[in-house]
CSV table of N, CA and C in Angstrom, one decimal:
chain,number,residue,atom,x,y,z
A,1,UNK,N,0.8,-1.2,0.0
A,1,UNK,CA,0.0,0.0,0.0
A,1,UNK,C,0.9,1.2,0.0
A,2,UNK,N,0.5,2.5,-0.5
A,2,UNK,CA,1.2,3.1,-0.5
A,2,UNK,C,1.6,3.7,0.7
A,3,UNK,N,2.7,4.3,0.6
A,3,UNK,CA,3.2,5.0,2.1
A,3,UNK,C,2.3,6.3,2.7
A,4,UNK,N,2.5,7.4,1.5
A,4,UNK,CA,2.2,8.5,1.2
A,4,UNK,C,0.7,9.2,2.7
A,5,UNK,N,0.0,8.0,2.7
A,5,UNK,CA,-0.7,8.4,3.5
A,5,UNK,C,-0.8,7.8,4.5
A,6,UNK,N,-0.1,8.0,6.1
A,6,UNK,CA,0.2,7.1,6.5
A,6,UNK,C,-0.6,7.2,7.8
A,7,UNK,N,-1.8,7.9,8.2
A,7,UNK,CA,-3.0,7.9,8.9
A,7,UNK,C,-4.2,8.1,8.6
A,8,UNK,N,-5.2,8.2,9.5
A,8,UNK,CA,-6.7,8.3,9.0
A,8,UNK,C,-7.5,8.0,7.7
A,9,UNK,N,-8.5,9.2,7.3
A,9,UNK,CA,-9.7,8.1,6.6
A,9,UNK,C,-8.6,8.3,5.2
A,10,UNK,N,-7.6,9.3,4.5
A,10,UNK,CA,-7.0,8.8,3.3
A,10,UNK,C,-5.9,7.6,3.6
A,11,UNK,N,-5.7,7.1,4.6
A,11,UNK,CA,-5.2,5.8,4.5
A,11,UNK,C,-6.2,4.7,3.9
A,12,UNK,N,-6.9,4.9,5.1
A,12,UNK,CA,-8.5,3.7,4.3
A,12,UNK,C,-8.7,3.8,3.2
A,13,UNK,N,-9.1,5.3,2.2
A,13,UNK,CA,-9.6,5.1,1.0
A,13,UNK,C,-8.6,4.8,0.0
A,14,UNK,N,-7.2,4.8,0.4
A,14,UNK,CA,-5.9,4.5,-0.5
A,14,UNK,C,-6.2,3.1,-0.7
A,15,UNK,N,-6.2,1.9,0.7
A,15,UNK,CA,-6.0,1.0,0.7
A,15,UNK,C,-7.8,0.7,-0.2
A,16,UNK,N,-8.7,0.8,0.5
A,16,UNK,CA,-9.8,0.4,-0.6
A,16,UNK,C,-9.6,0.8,-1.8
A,17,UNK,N,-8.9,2.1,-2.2
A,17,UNK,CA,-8.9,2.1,-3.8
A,17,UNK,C,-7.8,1.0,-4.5
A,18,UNK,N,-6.9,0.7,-3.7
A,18,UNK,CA,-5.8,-0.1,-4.6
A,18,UNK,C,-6.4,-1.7,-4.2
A,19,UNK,N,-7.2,-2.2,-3.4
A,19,UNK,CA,-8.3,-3.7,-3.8
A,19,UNK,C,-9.4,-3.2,-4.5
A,20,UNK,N,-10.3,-1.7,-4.7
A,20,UNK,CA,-11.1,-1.8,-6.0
A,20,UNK,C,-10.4,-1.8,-7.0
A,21,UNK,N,-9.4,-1.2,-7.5
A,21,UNK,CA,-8.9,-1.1,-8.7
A,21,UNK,C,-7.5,-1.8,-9.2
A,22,UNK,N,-7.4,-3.0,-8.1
A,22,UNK,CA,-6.4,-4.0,-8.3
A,22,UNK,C,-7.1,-4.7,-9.8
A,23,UNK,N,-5.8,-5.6,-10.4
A,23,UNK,CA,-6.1,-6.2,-11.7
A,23,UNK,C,-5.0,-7.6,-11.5
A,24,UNK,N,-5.1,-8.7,-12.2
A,24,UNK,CA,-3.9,-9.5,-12.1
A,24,UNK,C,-2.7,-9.2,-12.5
A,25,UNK,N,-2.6,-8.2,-12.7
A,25,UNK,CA,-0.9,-7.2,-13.2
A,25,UNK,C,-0.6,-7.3,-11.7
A,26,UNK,N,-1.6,-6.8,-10.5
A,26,UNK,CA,-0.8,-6.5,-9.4
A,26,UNK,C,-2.1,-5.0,-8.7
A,27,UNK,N,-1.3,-4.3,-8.2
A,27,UNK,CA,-2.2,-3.3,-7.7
A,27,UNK,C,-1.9,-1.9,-8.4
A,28,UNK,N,-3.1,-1.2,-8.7
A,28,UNK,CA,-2.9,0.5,-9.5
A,28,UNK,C,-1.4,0.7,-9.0
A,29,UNK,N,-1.3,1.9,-10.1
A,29,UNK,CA,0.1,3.0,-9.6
A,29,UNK,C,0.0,3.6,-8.6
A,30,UNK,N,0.8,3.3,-7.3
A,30,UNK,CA,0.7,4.6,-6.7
A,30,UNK,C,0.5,6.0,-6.3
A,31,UNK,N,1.0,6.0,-7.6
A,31,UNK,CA,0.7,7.8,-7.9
A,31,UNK,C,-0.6,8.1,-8.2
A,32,UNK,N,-1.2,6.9,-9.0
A,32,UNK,CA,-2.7,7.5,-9.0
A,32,UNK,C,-3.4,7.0,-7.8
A,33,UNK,N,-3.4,6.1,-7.1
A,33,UNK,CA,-3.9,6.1,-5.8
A,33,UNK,C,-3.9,7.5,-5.2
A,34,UNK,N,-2.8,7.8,-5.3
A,34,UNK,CA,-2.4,9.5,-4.5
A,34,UNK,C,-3.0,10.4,-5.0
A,35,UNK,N,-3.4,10.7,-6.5
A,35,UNK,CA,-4.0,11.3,-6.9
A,35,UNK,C,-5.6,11.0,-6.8
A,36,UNK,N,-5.9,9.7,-6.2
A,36,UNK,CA,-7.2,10.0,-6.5
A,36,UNK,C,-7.6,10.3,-4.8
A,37,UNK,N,-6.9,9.9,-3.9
A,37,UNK,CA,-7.1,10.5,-2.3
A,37,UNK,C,-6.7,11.8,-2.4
A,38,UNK,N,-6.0,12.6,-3.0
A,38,UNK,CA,-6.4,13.9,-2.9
A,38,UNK,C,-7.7,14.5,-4.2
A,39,UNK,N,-7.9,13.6,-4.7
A,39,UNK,CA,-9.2,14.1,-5.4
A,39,UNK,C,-10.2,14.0,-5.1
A,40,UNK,N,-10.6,13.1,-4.1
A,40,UNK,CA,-11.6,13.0,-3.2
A,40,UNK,C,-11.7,13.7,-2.2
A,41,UNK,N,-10.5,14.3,-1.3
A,41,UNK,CA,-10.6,15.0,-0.1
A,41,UNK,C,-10.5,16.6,-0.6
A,42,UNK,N,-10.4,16.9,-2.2
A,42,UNK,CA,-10.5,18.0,-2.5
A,42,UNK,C,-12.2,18.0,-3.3
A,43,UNK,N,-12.8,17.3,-3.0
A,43,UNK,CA,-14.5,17.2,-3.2
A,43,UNK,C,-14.9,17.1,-2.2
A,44,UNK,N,-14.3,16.0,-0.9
A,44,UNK,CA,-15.1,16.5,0.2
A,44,UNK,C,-15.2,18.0,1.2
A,45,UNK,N,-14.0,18.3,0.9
A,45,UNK,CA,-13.8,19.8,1.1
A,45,UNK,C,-15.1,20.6,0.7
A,46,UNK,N,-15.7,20.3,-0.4
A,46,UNK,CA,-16.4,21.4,-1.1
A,46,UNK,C,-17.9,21.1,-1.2
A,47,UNK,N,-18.1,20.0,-0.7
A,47,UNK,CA,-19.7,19.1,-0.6
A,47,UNK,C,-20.1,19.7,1.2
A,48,UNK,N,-21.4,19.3,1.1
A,48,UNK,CA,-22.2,19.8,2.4
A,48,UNK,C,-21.6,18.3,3.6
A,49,UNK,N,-22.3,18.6,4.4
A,49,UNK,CA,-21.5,18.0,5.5
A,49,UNK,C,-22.1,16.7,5.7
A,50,UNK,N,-23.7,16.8,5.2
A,50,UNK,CA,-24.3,15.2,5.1
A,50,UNK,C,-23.7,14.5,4.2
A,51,UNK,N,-23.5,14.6,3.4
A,51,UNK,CA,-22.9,14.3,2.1
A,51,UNK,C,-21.1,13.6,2.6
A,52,UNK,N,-20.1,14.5,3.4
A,52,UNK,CA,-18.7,14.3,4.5
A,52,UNK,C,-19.3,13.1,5.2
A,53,UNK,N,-20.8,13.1,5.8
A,53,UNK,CA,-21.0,12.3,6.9
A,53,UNK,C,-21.4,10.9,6.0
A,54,UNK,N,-21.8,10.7,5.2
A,54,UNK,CA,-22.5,9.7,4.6
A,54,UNK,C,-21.1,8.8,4.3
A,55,UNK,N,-20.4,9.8,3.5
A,55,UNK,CA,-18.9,9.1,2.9
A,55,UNK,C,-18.3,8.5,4.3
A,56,UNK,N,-17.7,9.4,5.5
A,56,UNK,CA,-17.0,8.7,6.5
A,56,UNK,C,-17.8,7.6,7.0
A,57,UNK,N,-19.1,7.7,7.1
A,57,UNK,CA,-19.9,7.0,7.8
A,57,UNK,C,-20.0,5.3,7.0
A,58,UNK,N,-19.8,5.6,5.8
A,58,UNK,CA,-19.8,4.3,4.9
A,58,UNK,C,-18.3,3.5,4.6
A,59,UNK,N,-17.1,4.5,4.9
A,59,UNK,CA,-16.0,4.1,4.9
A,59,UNK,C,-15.5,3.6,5.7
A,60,UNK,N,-16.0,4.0,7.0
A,60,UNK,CA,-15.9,3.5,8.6
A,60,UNK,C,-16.3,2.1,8.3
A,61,UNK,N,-17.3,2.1,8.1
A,61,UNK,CA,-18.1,0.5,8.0
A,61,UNK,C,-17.4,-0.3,7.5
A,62,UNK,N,-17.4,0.2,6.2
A,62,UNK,CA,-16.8,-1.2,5.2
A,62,UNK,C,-15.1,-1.5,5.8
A,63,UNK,N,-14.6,-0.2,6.2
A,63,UNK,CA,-12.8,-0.7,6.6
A,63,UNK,C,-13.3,-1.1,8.0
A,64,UNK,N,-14.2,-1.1,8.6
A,64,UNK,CA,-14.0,-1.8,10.3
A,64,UNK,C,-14.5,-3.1,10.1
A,65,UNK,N,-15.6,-3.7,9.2
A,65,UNK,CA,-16.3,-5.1,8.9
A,65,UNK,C,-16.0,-5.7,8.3
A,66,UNK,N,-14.6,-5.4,6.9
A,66,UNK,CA,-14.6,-6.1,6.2
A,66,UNK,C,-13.3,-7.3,6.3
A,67,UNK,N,-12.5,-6.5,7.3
A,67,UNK,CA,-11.5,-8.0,7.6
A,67,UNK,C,-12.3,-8.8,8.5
A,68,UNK,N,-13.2,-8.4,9.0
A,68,UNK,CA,-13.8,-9.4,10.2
A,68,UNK,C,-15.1,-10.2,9.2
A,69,UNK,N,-15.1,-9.8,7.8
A,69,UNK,CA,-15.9,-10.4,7.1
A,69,UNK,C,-15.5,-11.8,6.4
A,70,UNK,N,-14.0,-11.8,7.0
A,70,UNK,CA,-12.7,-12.9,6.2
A,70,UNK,C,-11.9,-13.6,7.3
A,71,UNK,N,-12.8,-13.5,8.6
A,71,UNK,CA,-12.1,-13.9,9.9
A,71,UNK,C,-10.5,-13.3,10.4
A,72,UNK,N,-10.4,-12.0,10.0
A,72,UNK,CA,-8.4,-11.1,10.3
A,72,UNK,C,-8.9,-10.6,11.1
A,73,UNK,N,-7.8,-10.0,11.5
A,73,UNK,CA,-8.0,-9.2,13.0
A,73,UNK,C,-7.1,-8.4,12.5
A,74,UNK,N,-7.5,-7.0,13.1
A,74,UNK,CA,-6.5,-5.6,12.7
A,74,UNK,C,-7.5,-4.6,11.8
A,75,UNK,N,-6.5,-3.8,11.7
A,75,UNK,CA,-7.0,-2.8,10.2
A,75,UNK,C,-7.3,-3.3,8.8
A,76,UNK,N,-8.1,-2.6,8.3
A,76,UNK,CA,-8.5,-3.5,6.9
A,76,UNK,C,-6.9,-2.6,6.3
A,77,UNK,N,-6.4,-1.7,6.1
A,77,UNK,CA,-5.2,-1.1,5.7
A,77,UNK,C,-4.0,-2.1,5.7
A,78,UNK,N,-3.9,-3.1,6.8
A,78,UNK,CA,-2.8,-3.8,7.2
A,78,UNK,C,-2.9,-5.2,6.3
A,79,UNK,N,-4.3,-5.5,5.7
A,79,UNK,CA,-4.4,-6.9,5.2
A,79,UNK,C,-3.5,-6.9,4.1
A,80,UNK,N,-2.9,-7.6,3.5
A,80,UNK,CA,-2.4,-7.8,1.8
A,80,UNK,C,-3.6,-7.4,1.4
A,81,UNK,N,-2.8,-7.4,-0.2
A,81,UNK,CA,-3.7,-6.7,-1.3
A,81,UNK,C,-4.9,-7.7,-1.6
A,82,UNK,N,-4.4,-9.0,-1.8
A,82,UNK,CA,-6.0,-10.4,-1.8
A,82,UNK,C,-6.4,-9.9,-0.5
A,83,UNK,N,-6.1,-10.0,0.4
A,83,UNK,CA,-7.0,-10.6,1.5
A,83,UNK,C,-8.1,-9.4,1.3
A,84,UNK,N,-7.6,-8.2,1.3
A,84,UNK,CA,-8.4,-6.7,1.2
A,84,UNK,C,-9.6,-7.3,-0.4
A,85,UNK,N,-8.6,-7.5,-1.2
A,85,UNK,CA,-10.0,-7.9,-2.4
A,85,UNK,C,-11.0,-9.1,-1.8
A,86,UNK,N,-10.4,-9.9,-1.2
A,86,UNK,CA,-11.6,-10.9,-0.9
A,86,UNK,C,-12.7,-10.1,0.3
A,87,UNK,N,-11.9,-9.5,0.7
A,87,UNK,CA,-12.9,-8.9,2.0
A,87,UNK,C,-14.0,-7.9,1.3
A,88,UNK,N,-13.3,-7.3,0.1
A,88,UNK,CA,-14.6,-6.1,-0.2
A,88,UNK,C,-15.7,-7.0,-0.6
A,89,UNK,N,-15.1,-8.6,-1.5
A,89,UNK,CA,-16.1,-9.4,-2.0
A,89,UNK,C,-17.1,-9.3,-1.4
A,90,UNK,N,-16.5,-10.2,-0.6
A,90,UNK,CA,-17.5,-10.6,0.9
A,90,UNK,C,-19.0,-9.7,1.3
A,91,UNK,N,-17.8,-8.5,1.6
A,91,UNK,CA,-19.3,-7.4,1.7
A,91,UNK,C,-20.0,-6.9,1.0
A,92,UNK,N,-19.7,-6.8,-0.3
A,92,UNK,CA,-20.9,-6.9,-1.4
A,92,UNK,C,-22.0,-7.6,-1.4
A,93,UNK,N,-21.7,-8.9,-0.7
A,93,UNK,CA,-22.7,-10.2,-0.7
A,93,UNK,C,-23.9,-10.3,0.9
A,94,UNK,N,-23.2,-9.3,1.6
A,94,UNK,CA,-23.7,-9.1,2.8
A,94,UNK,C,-24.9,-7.5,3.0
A,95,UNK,N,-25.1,-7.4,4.5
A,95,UNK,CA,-25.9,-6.1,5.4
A,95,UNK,C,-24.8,-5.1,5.0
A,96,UNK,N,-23.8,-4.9,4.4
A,96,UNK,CA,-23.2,-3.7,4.0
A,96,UNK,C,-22.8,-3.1,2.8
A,97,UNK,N,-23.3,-4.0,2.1
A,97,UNK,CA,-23.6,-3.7,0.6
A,97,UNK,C,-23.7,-2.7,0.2
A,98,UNK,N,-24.6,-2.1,1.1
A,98,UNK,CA,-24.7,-0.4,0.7
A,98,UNK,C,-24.1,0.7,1.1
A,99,UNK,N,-23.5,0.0,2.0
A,99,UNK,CA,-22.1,1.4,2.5
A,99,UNK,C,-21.5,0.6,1.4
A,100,UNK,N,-20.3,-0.1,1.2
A,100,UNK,CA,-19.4,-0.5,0.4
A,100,UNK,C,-20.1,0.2,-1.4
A,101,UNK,N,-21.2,-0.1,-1.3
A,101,UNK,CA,-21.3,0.5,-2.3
A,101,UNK,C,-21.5,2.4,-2.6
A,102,UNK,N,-21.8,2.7,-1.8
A,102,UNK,CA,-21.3,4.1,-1.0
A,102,UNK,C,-19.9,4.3,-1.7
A,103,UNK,N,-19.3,4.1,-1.3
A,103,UNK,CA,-17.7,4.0,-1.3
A,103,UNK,C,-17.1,4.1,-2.5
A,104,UNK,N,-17.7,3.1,-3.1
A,104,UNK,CA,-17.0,2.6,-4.6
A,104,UNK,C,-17.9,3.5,-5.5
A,105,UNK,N,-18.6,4.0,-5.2
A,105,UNK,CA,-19.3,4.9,-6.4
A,105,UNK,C,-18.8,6.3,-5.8
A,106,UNK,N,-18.3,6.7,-5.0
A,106,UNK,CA,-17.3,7.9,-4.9
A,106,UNK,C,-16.2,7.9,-5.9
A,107,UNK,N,-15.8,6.6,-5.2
A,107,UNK,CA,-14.1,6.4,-5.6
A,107,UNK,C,-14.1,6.1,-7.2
A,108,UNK,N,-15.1,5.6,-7.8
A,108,UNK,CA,-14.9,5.2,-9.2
A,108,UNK,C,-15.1,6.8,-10.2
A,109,UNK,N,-15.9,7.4,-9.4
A,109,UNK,CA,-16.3,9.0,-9.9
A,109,UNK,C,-15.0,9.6,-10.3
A,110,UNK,N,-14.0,9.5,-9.1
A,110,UNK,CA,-13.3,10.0,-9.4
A,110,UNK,C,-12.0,9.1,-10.0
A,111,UNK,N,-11.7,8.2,-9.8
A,111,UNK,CA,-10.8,6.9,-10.8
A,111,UNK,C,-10.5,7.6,-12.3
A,112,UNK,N,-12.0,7.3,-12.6
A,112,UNK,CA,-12.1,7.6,-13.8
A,112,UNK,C,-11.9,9.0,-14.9
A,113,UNK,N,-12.1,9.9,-13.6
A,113,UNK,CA,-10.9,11.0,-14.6
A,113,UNK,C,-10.0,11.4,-14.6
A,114,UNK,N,-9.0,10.6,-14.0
A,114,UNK,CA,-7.8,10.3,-14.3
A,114,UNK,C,-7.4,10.5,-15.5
A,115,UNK,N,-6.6,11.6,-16.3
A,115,UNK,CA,-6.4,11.0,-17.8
A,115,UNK,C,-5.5,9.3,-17.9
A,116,UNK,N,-4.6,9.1,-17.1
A,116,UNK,CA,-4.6,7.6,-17.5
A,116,UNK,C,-4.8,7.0,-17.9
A,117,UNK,N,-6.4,6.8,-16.5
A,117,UNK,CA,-7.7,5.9,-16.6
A,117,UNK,C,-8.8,6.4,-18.0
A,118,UNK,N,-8.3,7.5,-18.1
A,118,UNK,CA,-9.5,7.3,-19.3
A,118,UNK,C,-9.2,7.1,-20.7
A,119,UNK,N,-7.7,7.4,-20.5
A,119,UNK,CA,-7.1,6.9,-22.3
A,119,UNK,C,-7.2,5.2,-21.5
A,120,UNK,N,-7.1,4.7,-20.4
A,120,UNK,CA,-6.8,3.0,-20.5
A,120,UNK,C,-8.2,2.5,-21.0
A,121,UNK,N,-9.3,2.9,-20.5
A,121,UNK,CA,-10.5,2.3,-20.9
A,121,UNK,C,-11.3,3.2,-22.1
A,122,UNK,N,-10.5,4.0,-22.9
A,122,UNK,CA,-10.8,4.3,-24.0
A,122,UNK,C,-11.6,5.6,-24.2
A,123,UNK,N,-11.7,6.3,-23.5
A,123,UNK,CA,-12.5,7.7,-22.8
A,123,UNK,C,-12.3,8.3,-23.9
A,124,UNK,N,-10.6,8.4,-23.9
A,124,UNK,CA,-10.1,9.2,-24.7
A,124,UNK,C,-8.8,9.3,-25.4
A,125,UNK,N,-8.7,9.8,-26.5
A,125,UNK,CA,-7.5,9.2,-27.4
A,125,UNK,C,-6.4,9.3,-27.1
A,126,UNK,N,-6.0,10.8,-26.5
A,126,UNK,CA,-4.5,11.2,-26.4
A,126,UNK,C,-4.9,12.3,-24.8
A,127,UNK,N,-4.3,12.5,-23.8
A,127,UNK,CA,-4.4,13.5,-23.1
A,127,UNK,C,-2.8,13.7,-22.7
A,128,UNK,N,-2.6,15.5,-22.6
A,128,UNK,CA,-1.0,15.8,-22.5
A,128,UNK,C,-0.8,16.3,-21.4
A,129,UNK,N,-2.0,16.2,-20.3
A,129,UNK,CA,-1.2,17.0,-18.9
A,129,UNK,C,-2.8,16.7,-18.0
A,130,UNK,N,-2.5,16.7,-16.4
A,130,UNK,CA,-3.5,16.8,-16.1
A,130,UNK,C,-4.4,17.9,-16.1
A,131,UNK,N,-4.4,19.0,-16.4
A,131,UNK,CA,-4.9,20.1,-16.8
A,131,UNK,C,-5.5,20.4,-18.3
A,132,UNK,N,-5.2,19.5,-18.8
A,132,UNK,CA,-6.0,19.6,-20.3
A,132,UNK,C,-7.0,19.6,-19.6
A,133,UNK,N,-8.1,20.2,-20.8
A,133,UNK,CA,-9.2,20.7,-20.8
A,133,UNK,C,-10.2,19.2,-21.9
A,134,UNK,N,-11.4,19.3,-21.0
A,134,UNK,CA,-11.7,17.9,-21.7
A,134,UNK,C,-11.9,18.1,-23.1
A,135,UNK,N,-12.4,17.3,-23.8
A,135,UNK,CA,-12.9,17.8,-25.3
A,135,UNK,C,-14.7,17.9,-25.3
A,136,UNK,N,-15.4,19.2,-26.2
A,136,UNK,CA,-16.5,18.9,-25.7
A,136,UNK,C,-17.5,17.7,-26.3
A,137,UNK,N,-18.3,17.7,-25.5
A,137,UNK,CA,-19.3,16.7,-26.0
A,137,UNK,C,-19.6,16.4,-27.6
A,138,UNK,N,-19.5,15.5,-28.2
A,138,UNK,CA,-19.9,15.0,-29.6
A,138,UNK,C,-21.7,13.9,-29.6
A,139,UNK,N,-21.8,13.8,-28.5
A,139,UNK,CA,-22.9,13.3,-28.9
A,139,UNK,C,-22.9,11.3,-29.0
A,140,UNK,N,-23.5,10.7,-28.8
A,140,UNK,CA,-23.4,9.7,-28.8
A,140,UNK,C,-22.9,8.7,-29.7
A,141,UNK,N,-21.6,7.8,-29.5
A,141,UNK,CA,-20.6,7.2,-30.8
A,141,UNK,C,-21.3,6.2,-31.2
């Protein structure tokens, strides 16, 4: 897991973003991990506070239930990278479904505009900085 954040809730959402967006390569880049915990805490910054409470409140859940969903003890942060992917399994299938899914529909919001992420899954053809400006809408391909 990355180092970079090495307490509280952007530790959690590092470690849940690198088991959502692990692949059999291994786990995302770091750097986008990092870039996407500060792109989240620069939206929570700017959202109303139900909205702060809904997110901590669903992130609490899923990182406190979901190693105990896989019989571990400790922090969900501390598990390896499988154990954390089998654990989110788990709670998808369970009473927490809907925080976890809370969670992952933040975090993929922002995943995905990544320019990386969006030339990897095809968004877009070429992007030259993260500051480019998107291209505008064309209408359905």
């Amino acid at each position: 897991m990355t180092t970079r954040h090495a307490e509280g809730w952007q530790r959690d959402v590092a470690a849940v973003a690198e088991a959502l967006f692990s692949s059999e390569r291994g786990p995302p880049p770091a750097a986008r991990v990092d870039w996407l915990v500060d792109d989240v805490a620069h939206f929570l910054s700017s959202v109303g506070g139900r909205s702060r409470l809904l997110f901590f409140a669903s992130l609490q859940a899923v990182t406190r239930s979901a190693p105990l969903s896989i019989l571990a003890l400790g922090p969900f942060w501390r598990l390896s990278l499988e154990r954390r992917v089998r654990a989110l399994e788990r709670l998808e299938h369970g009473p927490l479904a809907l925080a976890l899914f809370a969670v992952k529909t933040l975090l993929c919001l922002h995943w995905y505009e990544h320019p990386d992420t969006r030339i990897e899954v095809g968004l877009v053809d070429k992007v030259t900085a993260l500051s480019s400006r998107r291209p505008p809408a064309r209408g359905p391909r």
